[in-house]
PDB file of C-alpha atoms in Angstrom:
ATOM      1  CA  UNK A  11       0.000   0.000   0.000  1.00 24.00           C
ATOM      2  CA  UNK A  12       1.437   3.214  -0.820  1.00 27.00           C
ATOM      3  CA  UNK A  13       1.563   5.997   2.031  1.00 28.00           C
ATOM      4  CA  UNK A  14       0.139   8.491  -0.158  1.00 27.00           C
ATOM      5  CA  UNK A  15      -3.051   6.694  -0.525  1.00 30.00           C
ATOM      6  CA  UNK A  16      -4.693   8.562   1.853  1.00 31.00           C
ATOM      7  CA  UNK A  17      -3.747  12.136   0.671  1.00 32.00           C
ATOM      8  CA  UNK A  18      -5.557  15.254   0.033  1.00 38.00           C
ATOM      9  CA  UNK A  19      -4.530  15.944   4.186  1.00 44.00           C
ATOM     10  CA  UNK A  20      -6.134  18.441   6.830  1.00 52.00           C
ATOM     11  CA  UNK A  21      -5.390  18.573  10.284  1.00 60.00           C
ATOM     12  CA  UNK A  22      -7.128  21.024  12.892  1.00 68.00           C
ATOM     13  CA  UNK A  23      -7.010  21.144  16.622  1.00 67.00           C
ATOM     14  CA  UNK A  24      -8.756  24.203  18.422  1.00 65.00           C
ATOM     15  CA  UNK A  25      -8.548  24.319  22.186  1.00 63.00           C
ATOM     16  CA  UNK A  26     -10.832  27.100  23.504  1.00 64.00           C
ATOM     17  CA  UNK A  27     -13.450  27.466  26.274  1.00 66.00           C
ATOM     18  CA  UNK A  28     -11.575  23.710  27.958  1.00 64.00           C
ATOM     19  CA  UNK A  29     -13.542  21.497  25.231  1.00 64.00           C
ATOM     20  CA  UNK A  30     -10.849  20.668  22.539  1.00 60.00           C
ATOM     21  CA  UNK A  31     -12.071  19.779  19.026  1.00 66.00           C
ATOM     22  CA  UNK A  32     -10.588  18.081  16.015  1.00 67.00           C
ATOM     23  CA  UNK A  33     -11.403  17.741  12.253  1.00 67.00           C
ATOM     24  CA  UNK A  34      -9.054  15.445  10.129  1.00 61.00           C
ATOM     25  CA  UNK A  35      -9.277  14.884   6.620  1.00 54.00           C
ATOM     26  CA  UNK A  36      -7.373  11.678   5.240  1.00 51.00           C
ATOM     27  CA  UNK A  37      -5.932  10.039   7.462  1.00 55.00           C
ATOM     28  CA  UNK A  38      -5.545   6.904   9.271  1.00 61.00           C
ATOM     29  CA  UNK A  39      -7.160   7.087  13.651  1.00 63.00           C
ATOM     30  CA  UNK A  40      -5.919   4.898  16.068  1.00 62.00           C
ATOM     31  CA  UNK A  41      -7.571   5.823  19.240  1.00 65.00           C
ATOM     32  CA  UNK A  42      -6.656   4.227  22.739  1.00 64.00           C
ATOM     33  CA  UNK A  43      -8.348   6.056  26.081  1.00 62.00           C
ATOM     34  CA  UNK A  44      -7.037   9.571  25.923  1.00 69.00           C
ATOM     35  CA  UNK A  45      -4.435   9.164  22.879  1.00 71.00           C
ATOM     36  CA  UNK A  46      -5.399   9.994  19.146  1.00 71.00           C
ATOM     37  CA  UNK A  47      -2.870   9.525  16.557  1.00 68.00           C
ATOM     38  CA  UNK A  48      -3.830  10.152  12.795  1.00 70.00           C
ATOM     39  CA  UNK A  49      -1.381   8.614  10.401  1.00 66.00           C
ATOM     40  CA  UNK A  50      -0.375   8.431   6.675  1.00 61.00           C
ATOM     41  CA  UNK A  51      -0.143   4.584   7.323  1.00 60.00           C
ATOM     42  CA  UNK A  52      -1.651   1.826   9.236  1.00 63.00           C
ATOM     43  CA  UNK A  53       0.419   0.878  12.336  1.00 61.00           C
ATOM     44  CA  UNK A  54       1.883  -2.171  10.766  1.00 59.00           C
ATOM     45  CA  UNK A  55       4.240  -2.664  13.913  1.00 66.00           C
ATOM     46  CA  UNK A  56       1.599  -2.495  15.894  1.00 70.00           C
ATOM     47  CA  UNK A  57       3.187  -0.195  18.598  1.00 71.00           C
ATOM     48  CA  UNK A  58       1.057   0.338  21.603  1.00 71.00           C
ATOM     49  CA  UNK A  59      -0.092   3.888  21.933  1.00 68.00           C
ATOM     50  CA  UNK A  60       0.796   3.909  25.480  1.00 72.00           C
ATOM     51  CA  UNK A  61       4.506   4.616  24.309  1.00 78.00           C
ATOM     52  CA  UNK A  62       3.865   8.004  22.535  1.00 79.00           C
ATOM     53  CA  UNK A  63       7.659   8.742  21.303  1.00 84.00           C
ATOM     54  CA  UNK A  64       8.094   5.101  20.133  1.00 81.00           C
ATOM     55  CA  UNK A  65       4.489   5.262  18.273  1.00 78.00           C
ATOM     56  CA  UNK A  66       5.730   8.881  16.622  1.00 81.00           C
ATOM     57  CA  UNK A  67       9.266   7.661  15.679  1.00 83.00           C
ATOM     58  CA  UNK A  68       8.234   4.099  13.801  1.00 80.00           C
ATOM     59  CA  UNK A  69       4.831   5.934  12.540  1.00 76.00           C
ATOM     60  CA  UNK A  70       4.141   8.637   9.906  1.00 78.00           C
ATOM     61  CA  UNK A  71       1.979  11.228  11.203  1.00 79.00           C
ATOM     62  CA  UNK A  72       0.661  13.237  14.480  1.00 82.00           C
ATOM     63  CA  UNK A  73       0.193  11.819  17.514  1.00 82.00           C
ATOM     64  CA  UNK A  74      -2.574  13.397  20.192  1.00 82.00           C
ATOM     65  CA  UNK A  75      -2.095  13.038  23.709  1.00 81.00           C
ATOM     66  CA  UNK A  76      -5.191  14.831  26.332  1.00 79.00           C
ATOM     67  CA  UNK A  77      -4.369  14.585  29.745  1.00 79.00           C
ATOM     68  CA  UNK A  78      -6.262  16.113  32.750  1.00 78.00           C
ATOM     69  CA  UNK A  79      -4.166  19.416  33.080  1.00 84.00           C
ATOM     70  CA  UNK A  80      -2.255  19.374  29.526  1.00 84.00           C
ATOM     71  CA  UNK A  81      -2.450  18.514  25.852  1.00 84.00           C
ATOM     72  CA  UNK A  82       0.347  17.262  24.097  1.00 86.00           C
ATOM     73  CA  UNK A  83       0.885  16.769  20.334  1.00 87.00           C
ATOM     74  CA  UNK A  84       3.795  14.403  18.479  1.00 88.00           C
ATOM     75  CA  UNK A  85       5.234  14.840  14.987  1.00 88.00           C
ATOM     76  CA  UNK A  86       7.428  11.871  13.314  1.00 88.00           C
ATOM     77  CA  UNK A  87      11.168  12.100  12.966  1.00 89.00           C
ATOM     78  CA  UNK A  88      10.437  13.606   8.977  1.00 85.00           C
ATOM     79  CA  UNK A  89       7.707  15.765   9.920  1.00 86.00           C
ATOM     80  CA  UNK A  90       5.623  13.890   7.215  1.00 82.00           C
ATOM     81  CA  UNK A  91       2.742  16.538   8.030  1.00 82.00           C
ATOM     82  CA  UNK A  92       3.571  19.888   8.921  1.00 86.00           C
ATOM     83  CA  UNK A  93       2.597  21.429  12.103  1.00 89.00           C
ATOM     84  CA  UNK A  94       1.566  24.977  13.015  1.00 91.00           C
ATOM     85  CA  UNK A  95       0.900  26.816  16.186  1.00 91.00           C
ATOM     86  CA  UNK A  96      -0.988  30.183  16.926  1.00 91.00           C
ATOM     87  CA  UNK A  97      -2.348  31.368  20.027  1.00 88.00           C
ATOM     88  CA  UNK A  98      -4.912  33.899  19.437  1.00 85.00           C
ATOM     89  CA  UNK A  99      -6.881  35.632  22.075  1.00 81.00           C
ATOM     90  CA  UNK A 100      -8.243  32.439  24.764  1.00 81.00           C
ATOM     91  CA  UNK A 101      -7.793  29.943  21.689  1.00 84.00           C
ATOM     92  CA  UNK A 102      -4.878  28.121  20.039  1.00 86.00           C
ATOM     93  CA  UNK A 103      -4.850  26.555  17.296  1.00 87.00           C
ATOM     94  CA  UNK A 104      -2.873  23.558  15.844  1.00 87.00           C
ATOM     95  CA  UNK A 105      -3.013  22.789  12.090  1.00 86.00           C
ATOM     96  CA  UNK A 106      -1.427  21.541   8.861  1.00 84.00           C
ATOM     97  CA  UNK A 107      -2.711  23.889   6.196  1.00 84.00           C
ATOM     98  CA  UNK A 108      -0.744  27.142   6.341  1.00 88.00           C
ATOM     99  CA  UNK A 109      -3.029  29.079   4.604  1.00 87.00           C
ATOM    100  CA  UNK A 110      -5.047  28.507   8.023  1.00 87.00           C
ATOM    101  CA  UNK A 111      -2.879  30.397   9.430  1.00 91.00           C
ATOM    102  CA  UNK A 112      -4.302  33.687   7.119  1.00 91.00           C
ATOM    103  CA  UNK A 113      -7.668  32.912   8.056  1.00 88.00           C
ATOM    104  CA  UNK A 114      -7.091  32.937  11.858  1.00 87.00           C
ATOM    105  CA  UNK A 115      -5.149  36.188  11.840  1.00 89.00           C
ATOM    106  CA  UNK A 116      -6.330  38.670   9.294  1.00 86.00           C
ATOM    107  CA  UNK A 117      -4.539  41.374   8.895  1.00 80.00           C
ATOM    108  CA  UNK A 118      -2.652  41.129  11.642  1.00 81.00           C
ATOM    109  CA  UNK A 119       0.513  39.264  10.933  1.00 88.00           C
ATOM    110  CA  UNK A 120       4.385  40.643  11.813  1.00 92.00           C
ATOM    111  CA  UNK A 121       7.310  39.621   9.535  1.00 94.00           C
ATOM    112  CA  UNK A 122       9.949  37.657  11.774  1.00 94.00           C
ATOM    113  CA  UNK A 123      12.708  39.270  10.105  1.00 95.00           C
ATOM    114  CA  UNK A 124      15.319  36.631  11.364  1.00 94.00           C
ATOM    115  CA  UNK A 125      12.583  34.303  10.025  1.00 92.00           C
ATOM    116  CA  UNK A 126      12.553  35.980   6.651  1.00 93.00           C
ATOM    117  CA  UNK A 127      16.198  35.965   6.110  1.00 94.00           C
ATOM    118  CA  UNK A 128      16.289  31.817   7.058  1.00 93.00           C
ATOM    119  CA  UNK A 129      13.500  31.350   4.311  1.00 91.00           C
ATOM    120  CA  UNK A 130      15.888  33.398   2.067  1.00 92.00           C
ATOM    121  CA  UNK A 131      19.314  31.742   2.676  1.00 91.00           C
ATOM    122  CA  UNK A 132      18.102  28.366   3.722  1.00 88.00           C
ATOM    123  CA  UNK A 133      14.940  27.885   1.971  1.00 85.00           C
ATOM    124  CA  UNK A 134      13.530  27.264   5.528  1.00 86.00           C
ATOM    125  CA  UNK A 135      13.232  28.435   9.259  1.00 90.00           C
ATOM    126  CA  UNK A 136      15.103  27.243  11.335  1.00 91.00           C
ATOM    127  CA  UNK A 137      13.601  25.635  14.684  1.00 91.00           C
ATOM    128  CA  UNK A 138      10.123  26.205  15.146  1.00 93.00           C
ATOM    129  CA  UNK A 139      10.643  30.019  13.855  1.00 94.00           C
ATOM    130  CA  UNK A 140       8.838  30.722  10.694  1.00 94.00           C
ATOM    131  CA  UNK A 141       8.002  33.497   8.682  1.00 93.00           C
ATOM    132  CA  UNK A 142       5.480  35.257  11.616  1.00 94.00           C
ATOM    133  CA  UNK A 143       6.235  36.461  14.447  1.00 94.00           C
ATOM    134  CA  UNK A 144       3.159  35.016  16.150  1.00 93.00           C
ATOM    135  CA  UNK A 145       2.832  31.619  14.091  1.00 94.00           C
ATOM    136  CA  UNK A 146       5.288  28.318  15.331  1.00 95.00           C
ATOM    137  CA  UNK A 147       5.966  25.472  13.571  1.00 94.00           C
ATOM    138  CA  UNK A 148       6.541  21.983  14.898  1.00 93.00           C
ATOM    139  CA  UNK A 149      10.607  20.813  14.241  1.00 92.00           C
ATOM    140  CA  UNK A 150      11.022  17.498  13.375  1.00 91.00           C
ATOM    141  CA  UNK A 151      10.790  14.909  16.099  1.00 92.00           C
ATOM    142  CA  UNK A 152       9.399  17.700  18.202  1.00 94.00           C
ATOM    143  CA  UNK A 153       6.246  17.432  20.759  1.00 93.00           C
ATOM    144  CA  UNK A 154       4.296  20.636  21.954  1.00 92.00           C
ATOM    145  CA  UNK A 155       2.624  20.564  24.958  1.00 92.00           C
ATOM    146  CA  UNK A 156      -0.422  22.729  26.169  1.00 88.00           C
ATOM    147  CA  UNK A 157      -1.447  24.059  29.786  1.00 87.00           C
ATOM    148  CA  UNK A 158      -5.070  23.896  29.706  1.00 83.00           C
ATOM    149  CA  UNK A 159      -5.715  26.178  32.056  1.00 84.00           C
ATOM    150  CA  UNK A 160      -3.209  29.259  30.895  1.00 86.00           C
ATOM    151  CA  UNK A 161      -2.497  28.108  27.280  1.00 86.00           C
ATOM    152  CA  UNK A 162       0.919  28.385  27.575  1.00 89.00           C
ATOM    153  CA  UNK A 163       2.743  26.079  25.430  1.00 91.00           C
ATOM    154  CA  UNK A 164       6.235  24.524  25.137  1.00 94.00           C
ATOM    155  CA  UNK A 165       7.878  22.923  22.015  1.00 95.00           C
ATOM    156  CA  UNK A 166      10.388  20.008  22.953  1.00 94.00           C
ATOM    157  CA  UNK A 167      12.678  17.611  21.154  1.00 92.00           C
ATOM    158  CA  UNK A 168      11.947  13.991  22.256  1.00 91.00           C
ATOM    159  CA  UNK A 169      14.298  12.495  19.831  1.00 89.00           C
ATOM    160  CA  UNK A 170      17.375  13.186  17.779  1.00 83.00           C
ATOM    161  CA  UNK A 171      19.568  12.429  15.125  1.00 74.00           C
ATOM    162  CA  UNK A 172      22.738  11.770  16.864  1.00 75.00           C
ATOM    163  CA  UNK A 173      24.390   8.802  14.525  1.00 74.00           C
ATOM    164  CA  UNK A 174      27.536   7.737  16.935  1.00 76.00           C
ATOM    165  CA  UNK A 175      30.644   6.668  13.972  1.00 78.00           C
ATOM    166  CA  UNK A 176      31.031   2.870  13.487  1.00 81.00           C
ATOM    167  CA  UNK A 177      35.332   2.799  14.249  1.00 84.00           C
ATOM    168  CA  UNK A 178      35.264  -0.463  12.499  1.00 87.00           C
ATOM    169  CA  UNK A 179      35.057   0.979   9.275  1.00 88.00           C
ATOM    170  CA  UNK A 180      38.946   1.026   8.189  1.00 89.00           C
ATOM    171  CA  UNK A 181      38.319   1.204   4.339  1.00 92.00           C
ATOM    172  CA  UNK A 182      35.882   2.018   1.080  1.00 93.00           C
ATOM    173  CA  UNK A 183      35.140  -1.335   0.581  1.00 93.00           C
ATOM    174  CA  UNK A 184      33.722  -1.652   4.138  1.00 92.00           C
ATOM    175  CA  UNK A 185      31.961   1.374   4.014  1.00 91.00           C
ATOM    176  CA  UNK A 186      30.098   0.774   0.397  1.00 93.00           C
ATOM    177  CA  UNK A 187      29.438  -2.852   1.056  1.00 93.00           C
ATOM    178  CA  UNK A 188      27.539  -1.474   4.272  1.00 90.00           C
ATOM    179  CA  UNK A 189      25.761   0.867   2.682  1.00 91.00           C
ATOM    180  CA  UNK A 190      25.034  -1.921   0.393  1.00 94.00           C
ATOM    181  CA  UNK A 191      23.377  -4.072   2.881  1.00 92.00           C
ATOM    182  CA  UNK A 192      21.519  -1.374   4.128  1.00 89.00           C
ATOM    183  CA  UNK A 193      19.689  -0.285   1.061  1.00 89.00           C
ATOM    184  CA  UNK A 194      19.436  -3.888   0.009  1.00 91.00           C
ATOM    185  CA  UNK A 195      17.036  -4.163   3.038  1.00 89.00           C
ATOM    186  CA  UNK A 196      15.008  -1.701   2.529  1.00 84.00           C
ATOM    187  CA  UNK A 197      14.479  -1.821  -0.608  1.00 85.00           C
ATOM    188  CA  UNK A 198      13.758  -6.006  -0.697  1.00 87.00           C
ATOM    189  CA  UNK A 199      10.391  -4.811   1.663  1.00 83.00           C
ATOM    190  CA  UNK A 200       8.847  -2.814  -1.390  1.00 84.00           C
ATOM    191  CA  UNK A 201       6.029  -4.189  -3.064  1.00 84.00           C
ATOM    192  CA  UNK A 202       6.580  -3.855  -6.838  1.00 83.00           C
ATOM    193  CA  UNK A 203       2.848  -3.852  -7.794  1.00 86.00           C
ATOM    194  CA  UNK A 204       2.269  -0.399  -5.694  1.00 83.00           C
ATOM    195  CA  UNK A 205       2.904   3.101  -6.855  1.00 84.00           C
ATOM    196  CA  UNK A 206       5.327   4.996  -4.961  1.00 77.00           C
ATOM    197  CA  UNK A 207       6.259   8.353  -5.018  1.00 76.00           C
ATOM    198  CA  UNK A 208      10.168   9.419  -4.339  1.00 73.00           C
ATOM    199  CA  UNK A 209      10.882  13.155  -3.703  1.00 68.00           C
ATOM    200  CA  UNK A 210      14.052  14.898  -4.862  1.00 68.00           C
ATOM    201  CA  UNK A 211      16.171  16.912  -2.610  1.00 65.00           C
ATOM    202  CA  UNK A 212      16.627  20.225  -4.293  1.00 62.00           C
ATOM    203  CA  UNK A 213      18.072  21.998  -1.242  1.00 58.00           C
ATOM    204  CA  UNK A 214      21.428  23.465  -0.435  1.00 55.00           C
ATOM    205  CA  UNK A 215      23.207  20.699  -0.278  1.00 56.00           C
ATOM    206  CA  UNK A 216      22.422  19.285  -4.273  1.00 52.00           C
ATOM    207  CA  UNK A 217      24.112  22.590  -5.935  1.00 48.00           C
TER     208      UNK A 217
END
């Protein structure tokens, strides 16, 4: 089954007045008590949702947490659907669609110029800076969580990148015929009678 079966996606959480509502277009629910996770792809490892950072690393998509005093929202290691923050008023709002973000504000948005200037040079912000002063997005890997009561919201790293160097590689030949085994895995699990679709960097880093 290809991932991208279940796109167009739209993803909407409004917390106002204590009641928190949802409306997600296209994607896979998993629900367990308090925890909502919507997903490009069915949970094929079938991790429990009770361990919310190893459910968000192995599985493409947001994860929803509501506890009694706090809300807390997972991304995946690739941030396979973007997230966006904005606190407006006694509301905030968390959603996949920036254009949203034009809708909830008006005419009231403020150029982050440091923001600006990432866009520019990097073709992204950096963090969860973006282009608006007043507007977050969710790094990769990343978790925000909500106060219910205040609305005060922190955004958190539960998982990085850190690779630590295999010392046992002493030559080339090691090093390809690793890379090698690698890719031979991963690619021996695709199903050659589904469509996939493979995206091309076209960042700094391929000029």
């Amino acid at each position: 089954m290809s991932i991208y079966q279940h796109i167009p996606i739209s993803f909407f959480v409004q917390y106002k007045d204590h009641r928190l509502e949802t409306n997600v277009l296209g994607l896979n629910k998993y629900t367990n008590q308090n925890v909502w996770h919507y997903s490009l792809h069915e949970n094929v490892d079938n991790i429990p949702l009770s361990d919310l950072e190893g459910f968000a690393i192995k599985n493409n998509g947001i994860t929803v947490a509501v506890y009694e005093n706090s809300i807390k929202i997972y991304n995946d290691p690739f941030s396979s659907i973007p997230v966006y923050i904005y606190k407006k008023n006694e509301t905030i709002y968390v959603f996949s669609d920036f254009l949203q973000y034009y809708r909830l504000s008006g005419n009231t948005q403020n150029i982050d110029q440091v923001g600006l200037w990432e866009i520019i040079l990097y073709e992204s912000a950096i963090g969860s800076r973006t282009l608006y002063k007043e507007l977050y997005q969710l790094p990769s890997a990343s978790k925000i969580s909500i106060h219910k009561k205040t609305l005060n919201f922190t955004i958190d790293r539960y998982w990085d990148f850190a690779i630590l160097e295999n010392t046992g590689i002493h030559s080339e030949e090691k090093a390809a015929q690793g890379l090698f085994e690698r890719l031979d895995a991963l690619f021996s699990k695709i199903d050659i009678s589904q469509n996939y679709l493979l995206g091309i960097s076209g960042g700094m880093d391929s000029r």
